[in-house]
Amino acid sequence: MKSQIKSFILALITILFAILLIQYPDQALSASIRGLNMWWEIVFPSLLPFFIISELMIGFGVVTFIGVLFEPIMRPLFNVPGAGSFVWAMGMASGYPSGAKITARLRQEKQLTRIEAERLVSFTNASNPLFIFGAIAVGFFNDPVLGMLLAVSHYGGNTMVGIVMRFYHRKDKSSKANHERFSIKRAFRELHETRIKDERPFGKLFGDAVLSSIQTLLMIGGFIIIFSVLNKLLFVTGVTEIIADSFTFLLTFLHLPEVLSIPIFSGLMEITMGSQMISQSGVEMLFAAVAVSFILGFNGFSVQAQVASILAETDIRFHPYFLGRLMHGIFASVLCILLFQPLYASQTEGSSGAIPVLSKIKESGWPMHVLEQLSHYGPLITIASLMAGCLILWKQHKTSHFYK
């Protein structure tokens, strides 16, 4: 009976979505183009190198090497193998959903148990610094000093999630810690053994890395576009306002302005649009920073759908990741409140108290410069990468057909 009800609800939602697309074609098209441009210009060219490099590093045994070296740090702190340090670093450097992508690969390679993978994926999906400093702080708020507050709150909250999640299934016997002492020699030996086990030649390994990365990014692009359209349709039909009004009491309880209800709901759906709406809401900077910190930590349902799709290829369950997103949003918001005075208010009272590094950033405008360059050359990188992927796929198909 439950299965039948679920089928009916899913079919009804799909039909309603199709009707809205027909009824509001102009708004759907503009939202679709907006999502496509974001993927085309920014997401694809920025994430592709990280995905390919991570695949190559896993295949060459570099991740195993790093895991042996960082086991004494990652195991006591987060109760995950040392290889988790690579996932954590790549997740912060490249942004979501890189952490989920690499965690899933390590799970497929049997370098993580399921419980360890669920712990790891809960705190390795974070926003990259370029998005926080460039798109949000400079692009939306025109205030690079705010970027420092958001970054410290975001990454600090993420670390706190990892520490809390170390106790997730802590009695699970499948997690076997490596109690061997730190040894560079053993790390090199593990690297060599891992590389030998993967019998693929470099050309095959590189081709597979490119194809796997492009396939994942195509999936990510689809989610970005569909959630951009969904968010727009909910807004034009008034559903966003109805749902947002339903939790205004929560904002009142938290002493946040009610005007943030619609921007926060939009941010729960898709981070970029929500952050932009918060910057245009006209509320005090403290309230705006807290709201942005929460939706950055929550990731947004668009990113969560991407992660769910990636994890579906493994036995990693989604609910630990979702729990981590709730905790991350709360921790980041609390840290934002606590750090607002020392990291933002005291730095904006006068130019004499400004942090030198941030002053240089504000004068040079480097975050927006990087984004502008990426937007300019991003489509060329995307086209070239897609053509390379098609060429590799054609060659592999031709080779396999030749040997049949």
Coordinates of C-alpha atoms in Angstrom, one line a residue:
M1 CA 0.0 0.0 0.0
K2 CA 2.8 2.4 0.9
S3 CA 4.5 1.6 -2.4
Q4 CA 1.4 2.4 -4.3
I5 CA 0.9 5.7 -2.5
K6 CA 4.5 6.6 -3.1
S7 CA 4.1 5.9 -6.8
F8 CA 0.9 8.0 -7.0
I9 CA 2.6 11.0 -5.2
L10 CA 5.7 10.8 -7.5
A11 CA 3.5 10.6 -10.6
L12 CA 1.4 13.5 -9.4
I13 CA 4.4 15.7 -8.7
T14 CA 5.8 15.0 -12.1
I15 CA 2.5 15.8 -13.8
L16 CA 2.2 19.1 -11.9
F17 CA 5.8 20.0 -12.8
A18 CA 5.1 19.4 -16.5
I19 CA 1.9 21.5 -16.3
L20 CA 3.9 24.4 -14.7
L21 CA 6.5 24.2 -17.5
I22 CA 3.7 24.5 -20.1
Q23 CA 2.0 27.3 -18.2
Y24 CA 5.1 29.4 -17.5
P25 CA 7.4 28.7 -20.5
D26 CA 9.2 32.1 -20.4
Q27 CA 10.1 31.9 -16.7
A28 CA 11.2 28.2 -17.1
L29 CA 13.4 29.1 -20.1
S30 CA 15.1 32.0 -18.3
A31 CA 15.7 29.9 -15.2
S32 CA 17.0 27.0 -17.3
I33 CA 19.4 29.4 -19.2
R34 CA 20.6 30.8 -15.8
G35 CA 21.4 27.3 -14.5
L36 CA 23.0 26.3 -17.8
N37 CA 25.2 29.4 -17.8
M38 CA 26.3 28.7 -14.2
W39 CA 27.3 25.1 -15.1
W40 CA 28.7 26.1 -18.5
E41 CA 30.9 29.0 -17.3
I42 CA 31.8 28.1 -13.7
V43 CA 31.0 24.7 -12.5
F44 CA 32.3 22.5 -15.3
P45 CA 35.7 24.2 -15.9
S46 CA 36.3 24.6 -12.2
L47 CA 35.5 21.1 -11.0
L48 CA 36.8 19.0 -14.0
P49 CA 40.5 19.3 -13.1
F50 CA 39.9 18.3 -9.5
F51 CA 37.8 15.3 -10.5
I52 CA 40.4 14.1 -13.1
I53 CA 43.3 14.6 -10.7
S54 CA 41.5 12.8 -7.9
E55 CA 40.8 9.8 -10.1
L56 CA 44.5 9.7 -11.2
M57 CA 45.7 10.0 -7.7
I58 CA 43.5 7.1 -6.5
G59 CA 44.7 5.0 -9.4
F60 CA 48.4 5.7 -8.9
G61 CA 48.1 5.0 -5.2
V62 CA 48.8 8.6 -4.0
V63 CA 45.7 8.6 -1.9
T64 CA 46.8 5.4 -0.2
F65 CA 50.2 7.0 0.4
I66 CA 48.5 10.1 2.0
G67 CA 46.3 7.8 4.0
V68 CA 49.2 6.0 5.6
L69 CA 50.8 9.3 6.6
F70 CA 47.7 11.0 8.0
E71 CA 46.2 8.0 9.7
P72 CA 47.6 9.1 13.1
I73 CA 45.8 12.5 12.7
M74 CA 42.5 11.5 11.0
R75 CA 41.7 8.4 13.1
P76 CA 41.8 10.1 16.6
L77 CA 40.2 13.3 15.3
F78 CA 37.4 12.1 13.0
N79 CA 37.6 8.3 13.4
V80 CA 38.2 7.8 9.6
P81 CA 41.3 6.4 7.8
G82 CA 44.1 8.8 6.8
A83 CA 42.8 8.8 3.2
G84 CA 40.0 10.9 4.5
S85 CA 42.5 13.8 4.7
F86 CA 42.7 13.8 0.9
V87 CA 38.9 13.9 0.6
W88 CA 38.6 16.6 3.2
A89 CA 41.2 18.8 1.4
M90 CA 39.9 18.3 -2.1
G91 CA 36.3 18.8 -0.9
M92 CA 37.3 22.3 0.5
A93 CA 39.4 23.2 -2.4
S94 CA 37.0 22.3 -5.2
G95 CA 33.6 22.6 -3.5
Y96 CA 30.6 20.4 -3.4
P97 CA 29.9 17.7 -4.4
S98 CA 33.6 16.7 -4.8
G99 CA 33.8 15.2 -1.3
A100 CA 30.9 12.8 -2.1
K101 CA 32.4 11.9 -5.5
I102 CA 35.8 11.0 -4.0
T103 CA 34.3 9.3 -1.0
A104 CA 32.2 7.1 -3.3
R105 CA 35.4 6.2 -5.3
L106 CA 37.3 5.2 -2.2
R107 CA 34.4 3.1 -1.0
Q108 CA 34.3 1.4 -4.4
E109 CA 38.1 0.8 -4.0
K110 CA 37.4 -0.8 -0.6
Q111 CA 39.6 1.8 1.1
L112 CA 36.7 2.7 3.4
T113 CA 34.1 0.7 5.2
R114 CA 30.5 1.8 4.8
I115 CA 30.4 3.4 8.3
E116 CA 33.7 5.2 7.6
A117 CA 32.4 6.5 4.3
E118 CA 29.2 7.7 5.9
R119 CA 31.2 9.6 8.5
L120 CA 33.5 11.0 5.9
V121 CA 30.8 12.2 3.5
S122 CA 29.0 14.1 6.3
F123 CA 31.8 16.7 6.6
T124 CA 33.8 16.7 3.3
N125 CA 31.3 18.5 1.2
A126 CA 31.9 22.2 1.6
S127 CA 31.8 25.4 -0.5
N128 CA 35.1 26.3 -2.2
P129 CA 36.9 29.6 -1.1
L130 CA 36.4 31.2 -4.6
F131 CA 32.6 30.9 -4.3
I132 CA 32.6 32.3 -0.7
F133 CA 35.0 35.2 -1.4
G134 CA 34.3 35.9 -5.0
A135 CA 30.6 35.2 -5.7
I136 CA 29.1 35.9 -2.3
A137 CA 31.3 38.4 -0.4
V138 CA 32.5 40.5 -3.4
G139 CA 29.9 39.7 -6.0
F140 CA 26.7 39.9 -4.0
F141 CA 27.6 42.0 -0.9
N142 CA 30.5 44.0 -2.4
D143 CA 32.4 43.4 0.9
P144 CA 35.5 41.2 0.8
V145 CA 35.9 41.4 4.6
L146 CA 32.6 39.5 4.9
G147 CA 34.3 36.6 3.1
M148 CA 36.7 36.0 5.9
L149 CA 33.8 35.7 8.4
L150 CA 31.8 33.4 6.2
A151 CA 34.9 31.2 5.4
V152 CA 36.0 30.8 9.0
S153 CA 32.4 30.1 10.1
H154 CA 31.9 27.6 7.2
Y155 CA 35.1 25.6 7.5
G156 CA 35.0 25.8 11.3
G157 CA 31.5 24.5 11.4
N158 CA 32.4 21.7 9.0
T159 CA 35.3 20.6 11.2
M160 CA 32.9 20.5 14.2
V161 CA 30.6 18.3 12.2
G162 CA 33.4 15.9 11.6
I163 CA 34.3 15.8 15.3
V164 CA 30.7 15.1 16.2
M165 CA 30.2 12.4 13.5
R166 CA 33.3 10.5 14.8
F167 CA 30.9 9.1 17.4
Y168 CA 28.5 7.9 14.7
H169 CA 28.4 4.0 15.0
R170 CA 31.5 4.2 17.1
K171 CA 31.0 0.6 18.3
D172 CA 30.8 -0.7 14.8
K173 CA 33.3 -3.6 14.5
S174 CA 33.7 -3.3 10.8
S175 CA 35.9 -0.2 11.2
K176 CA 39.4 -1.4 11.8
A177 CA 41.9 1.2 12.8
N178 CA 45.5 1.0 11.6
H179 CA 47.6 1.1 14.7
E180 CA 51.0 0.8 12.9
R181 CA 53.4 3.7 13.6
F182 CA 54.1 6.5 11.2
S183 CA 56.4 5.3 8.4
I184 CA 57.2 6.9 5.1
K185 CA 58.8 3.7 3.9
R186 CA 55.5 1.8 4.5
A187 CA 53.6 4.6 2.8
F188 CA 55.7 4.2 -0.4
R189 CA 55.3 0.5 -0.2
E190 CA 51.5 0.8 0.0
L191 CA 51.6 3.3 -2.9
H192 CA 53.6 0.9 -5.1
E193 CA 51.3 -2.1 -4.3
T194 CA 48.2 -0.1 -5.0
R195 CA 49.6 1.0 -8.4
I196 CA 50.5 -2.6 -9.3
K197 CA 47.1 -3.8 -8.5
D198 CA 45.6 -1.5 -11.0
E199 CA 46.7 -3.1 -14.3
R200 CA 45.4 -0.4 -16.6
P201 CA 48.1 1.4 -18.6
F202 CA 48.3 5.2 -18.2
G203 CA 46.3 6.0 -21.4
K204 CA 43.5 3.8 -20.2
L205 CA 43.6 5.2 -16.7
F206 CA 43.6 8.8 -17.9
G207 CA 40.8 8.1 -20.4
D208 CA 38.6 6.5 -17.7
A209 CA 39.3 9.4 -15.4
V210 CA 38.2 11.9 -18.0
L211 CA 35.1 10.0 -18.9
S212 CA 34.1 9.4 -15.3
S213 CA 34.6 13.1 -14.5
I214 CA 32.6 14.3 -17.5
Q215 CA 29.8 11.9 -16.8
T216 CA 29.5 13.1 -13.2
L217 CA 29.6 16.8 -14.3
L218 CA 26.9 16.2 -16.8
M219 CA 24.7 14.8 -14.0
I220 CA 25.6 17.8 -11.8
G221 CA 24.6 20.2 -14.7
G222 CA 21.2 18.5 -15.0
F223 CA 20.5 18.9 -11.3
I224 CA 21.6 22.6 -11.4
I225 CA 19.3 23.4 -14.3
I226 CA 16.3 21.4 -13.0
F227 CA 16.5 23.0 -9.5
S228 CA 17.0 26.4 -11.0
V229 CA 13.7 25.9 -13.0
L230 CA 11.9 24.4 -10.0
N231 CA 12.9 27.3 -7.7
K232 CA 11.7 29.8 -10.3
L233 CA 8.4 28.0 -10.8
L234 CA 7.7 27.8 -7.1
F235 CA 8.4 31.5 -6.8
V236 CA 6.1 32.6 -9.7
T237 CA 3.2 30.4 -8.5
G238 CA 3.4 31.8 -5.0
V239 CA 4.3 28.5 -3.4
T240 CA 7.6 29.9 -2.2
E241 CA 5.8 32.7 -0.3
I242 CA 3.3 30.3 1.2
I243 CA 6.0 27.9 2.5
A244 CA 8.2 30.8 3.6
D245 CA 5.3 32.3 5.7
S246 CA 4.9 28.9 7.4
F247 CA 8.2 29.2 9.2
T248 CA 8.3 33.0 9.9
F249 CA 7.5 32.1 13.5
L250 CA 10.9 30.3 13.7
L251 CA 12.6 33.4 12.4
T252 CA 10.8 35.4 15.1
F253 CA 11.9 33.0 17.7
L254 CA 15.5 33.3 16.5
H255 CA 15.2 37.1 16.5
L256 CA 15.8 37.2 12.7
P257 CA 13.9 39.6 10.4
E258 CA 10.8 38.0 8.8
V259 CA 11.9 39.5 5.4
L260 CA 14.5 36.8 5.3
S261 CA 11.9 34.0 5.0
I262 CA 11.7 33.9 1.2
P263 CA 15.5 34.4 0.6
I264 CA 16.2 31.6 3.1
F265 CA 13.7 29.2 1.6
S266 CA 15.2 30.0 -1.9
G267 CA 18.6 29.3 -0.4
L268 CA 17.5 26.0 0.9
M269 CA 16.6 25.1 -2.6
E270 CA 19.6 26.6 -4.4
I271 CA 22.5 28.4 -2.7
T272 CA 23.4 31.0 -5.3
M273 CA 19.9 32.5 -5.7
G274 CA 19.3 32.4 -2.0
S275 CA 22.6 34.2 -1.2
Q276 CA 21.8 36.9 -3.8
M277 CA 18.3 37.5 -2.4
I278 CA 19.7 37.8 1.1
S279 CA 22.2 40.4 0.0
Q280 CA 19.4 42.4 -1.6
S281 CA 17.0 42.1 1.4
G282 CA 18.4 45.2 3.2
V283 CA 18.8 43.6 6.6
E284 CA 21.6 44.2 9.0
M285 CA 24.9 42.5 8.1
L286 CA 24.9 40.2 11.1
F287 CA 21.5 38.8 10.2
A288 CA 22.5 38.5 6.5
A289 CA 25.8 36.7 7.4
V290 CA 24.0 34.3 9.7
A291 CA 21.4 33.4 7.1
V292 CA 24.1 32.9 4.4
S293 CA 26.2 30.8 6.8
F294 CA 23.2 28.5 7.4
I295 CA 22.3 27.9 3.7
L296 CA 26.0 27.4 2.9
G297 CA 26.3 24.7 5.5
F298 CA 23.0 23.1 4.6
N299 CA 24.2 22.9 0.9
G300 CA 20.8 23.4 -0.6
F301 CA 18.5 20.6 -2.0
S302 CA 20.2 21.0 -5.4
V303 CA 23.6 20.0 -4.0
Q304 CA 22.0 17.3 -1.8
A305 CA 20.3 15.8 -4.8
Q306 CA 23.7 15.7 -6.6
V307 CA 25.2 13.9 -3.6
A308 CA 22.3 11.5 -3.3
S309 CA 22.8 10.5 -7.0
I310 CA 26.5 9.9 -6.5
L311 CA 26.0 7.9 -3.3
A312 CA 23.3 5.8 -5.0
E313 CA 26.1 4.0 -6.9
T314 CA 27.5 2.7 -3.6
D315 CA 26.1 1.3 -0.3
I316 CA 26.7 4.6 1.5
R317 CA 23.4 5.8 3.1
F318 CA 22.2 9.4 2.6
H319 CA 20.8 10.2 6.0
P320 CA 24.2 10.7 7.8
Y321 CA 25.1 13.2 5.1
F322 CA 21.7 15.0 5.6
L323 CA 22.2 15.0 9.4
G324 CA 25.7 16.5 8.9
R325 CA 24.1 19.3 6.7
L326 CA 21.7 20.3 9.5
M327 CA 24.5 20.3 12.0
H328 CA 26.8 22.2 9.7
G329 CA 24.2 24.9 9.1
I330 CA 23.6 25.4 12.9
F331 CA 27.3 25.3 13.8
A332 CA 28.3 27.8 11.1
S333 CA 25.5 30.2 12.1
V334 CA 26.5 30.0 15.8
L335 CA 30.2 30.6 14.9
C336 CA 29.1 33.5 12.6
I337 CA 27.4 35.2 15.6
L338 CA 30.4 34.6 17.9
L339 CA 33.0 35.7 15.4
F340 CA 31.1 38.7 13.9
Q341 CA 32.6 41.3 16.2
P342 CA 36.3 40.2 15.9
L343 CA 36.3 39.2 12.3
Y344 CA 34.0 41.7 10.7
A345 CA 32.7 44.6 12.9
S346 CA 36.1 45.5 14.3
Q347 CA 37.6 45.3 10.8
T348 CA 35.0 47.6 9.2
E349 CA 34.9 50.3 11.8
G350 CA 37.8 52.1 10.2
S351 CA 40.5 51.6 7.6
S352 CA 43.2 51.7 10.3
G353 CA 41.9 48.5 11.8
A354 CA 41.6 46.6 8.6
I355 CA 43.4 43.3 8.1
P356 CA 46.3 44.0 5.7
V357 CA 45.6 40.9 3.6
L358 CA 42.0 41.8 3.2
S359 CA 42.9 45.4 2.3
K360 CA 45.1 44.1 -0.5
I361 CA 42.3 41.8 -1.7
K362 CA 39.8 44.7 -1.7
E363 CA 42.2 46.9 -3.7
S364 CA 43.1 44.3 -6.3
G365 CA 39.6 42.8 -6.6
W366 CA 41.1 39.4 -7.2
P367 CA 38.1 37.2 -6.5
M368 CA 35.9 38.9 -9.1
H369 CA 38.8 39.0 -11.5
V370 CA 39.2 35.2 -11.2
L371 CA 35.5 34.7 -11.7
E372 CA 35.4 37.0 -14.7
Q373 CA 38.3 35.1 -16.3
L374 CA 36.6 31.8 -15.5
S375 CA 33.3 33.1 -17.0
H376 CA 35.2 34.2 -20.1
Y377 CA 37.3 31.1 -20.8
G378 CA 34.9 28.6 -19.0
P379 CA 32.8 27.8 -22.1
L380 CA 35.9 27.1 -24.2
I381 CA 37.2 24.7 -21.5
T382 CA 33.8 23.0 -21.4
I383 CA 33.6 22.5 -25.1
A384 CA 37.2 21.2 -25.4
S385 CA 36.6 18.8 -22.5
L386 CA 33.4 17.5 -23.9
M387 CA 35.1 17.0 -27.3
A388 CA 38.0 15.2 -25.6
G389 CA 35.6 13.0 -23.8
C390 CA 33.7 12.1 -27.0
L391 CA 37.1 11.3 -28.7
I392 CA 38.2 9.1 -25.9
L393 CA 34.9 7.3 -25.8
W394 CA 35.0 6.8 -29.6
K395 CA 38.6 5.4 -29.4
Q396 CA 37.7 3.0 -26.6
H397 CA 34.6 1.8 -28.5
K398 CA 36.7 1.4 -31.7
T399 CA 39.4 -0.6 -29.8
S400 CA 36.9 -2.9 -28.1
H401 CA 35.1 -3.5 -31.5
F402 CA 38.5 -4.3 -33.1
Y403 CA 39.2 -7.1 -30.5
K404 CA 35.8 -8.7 -30.8

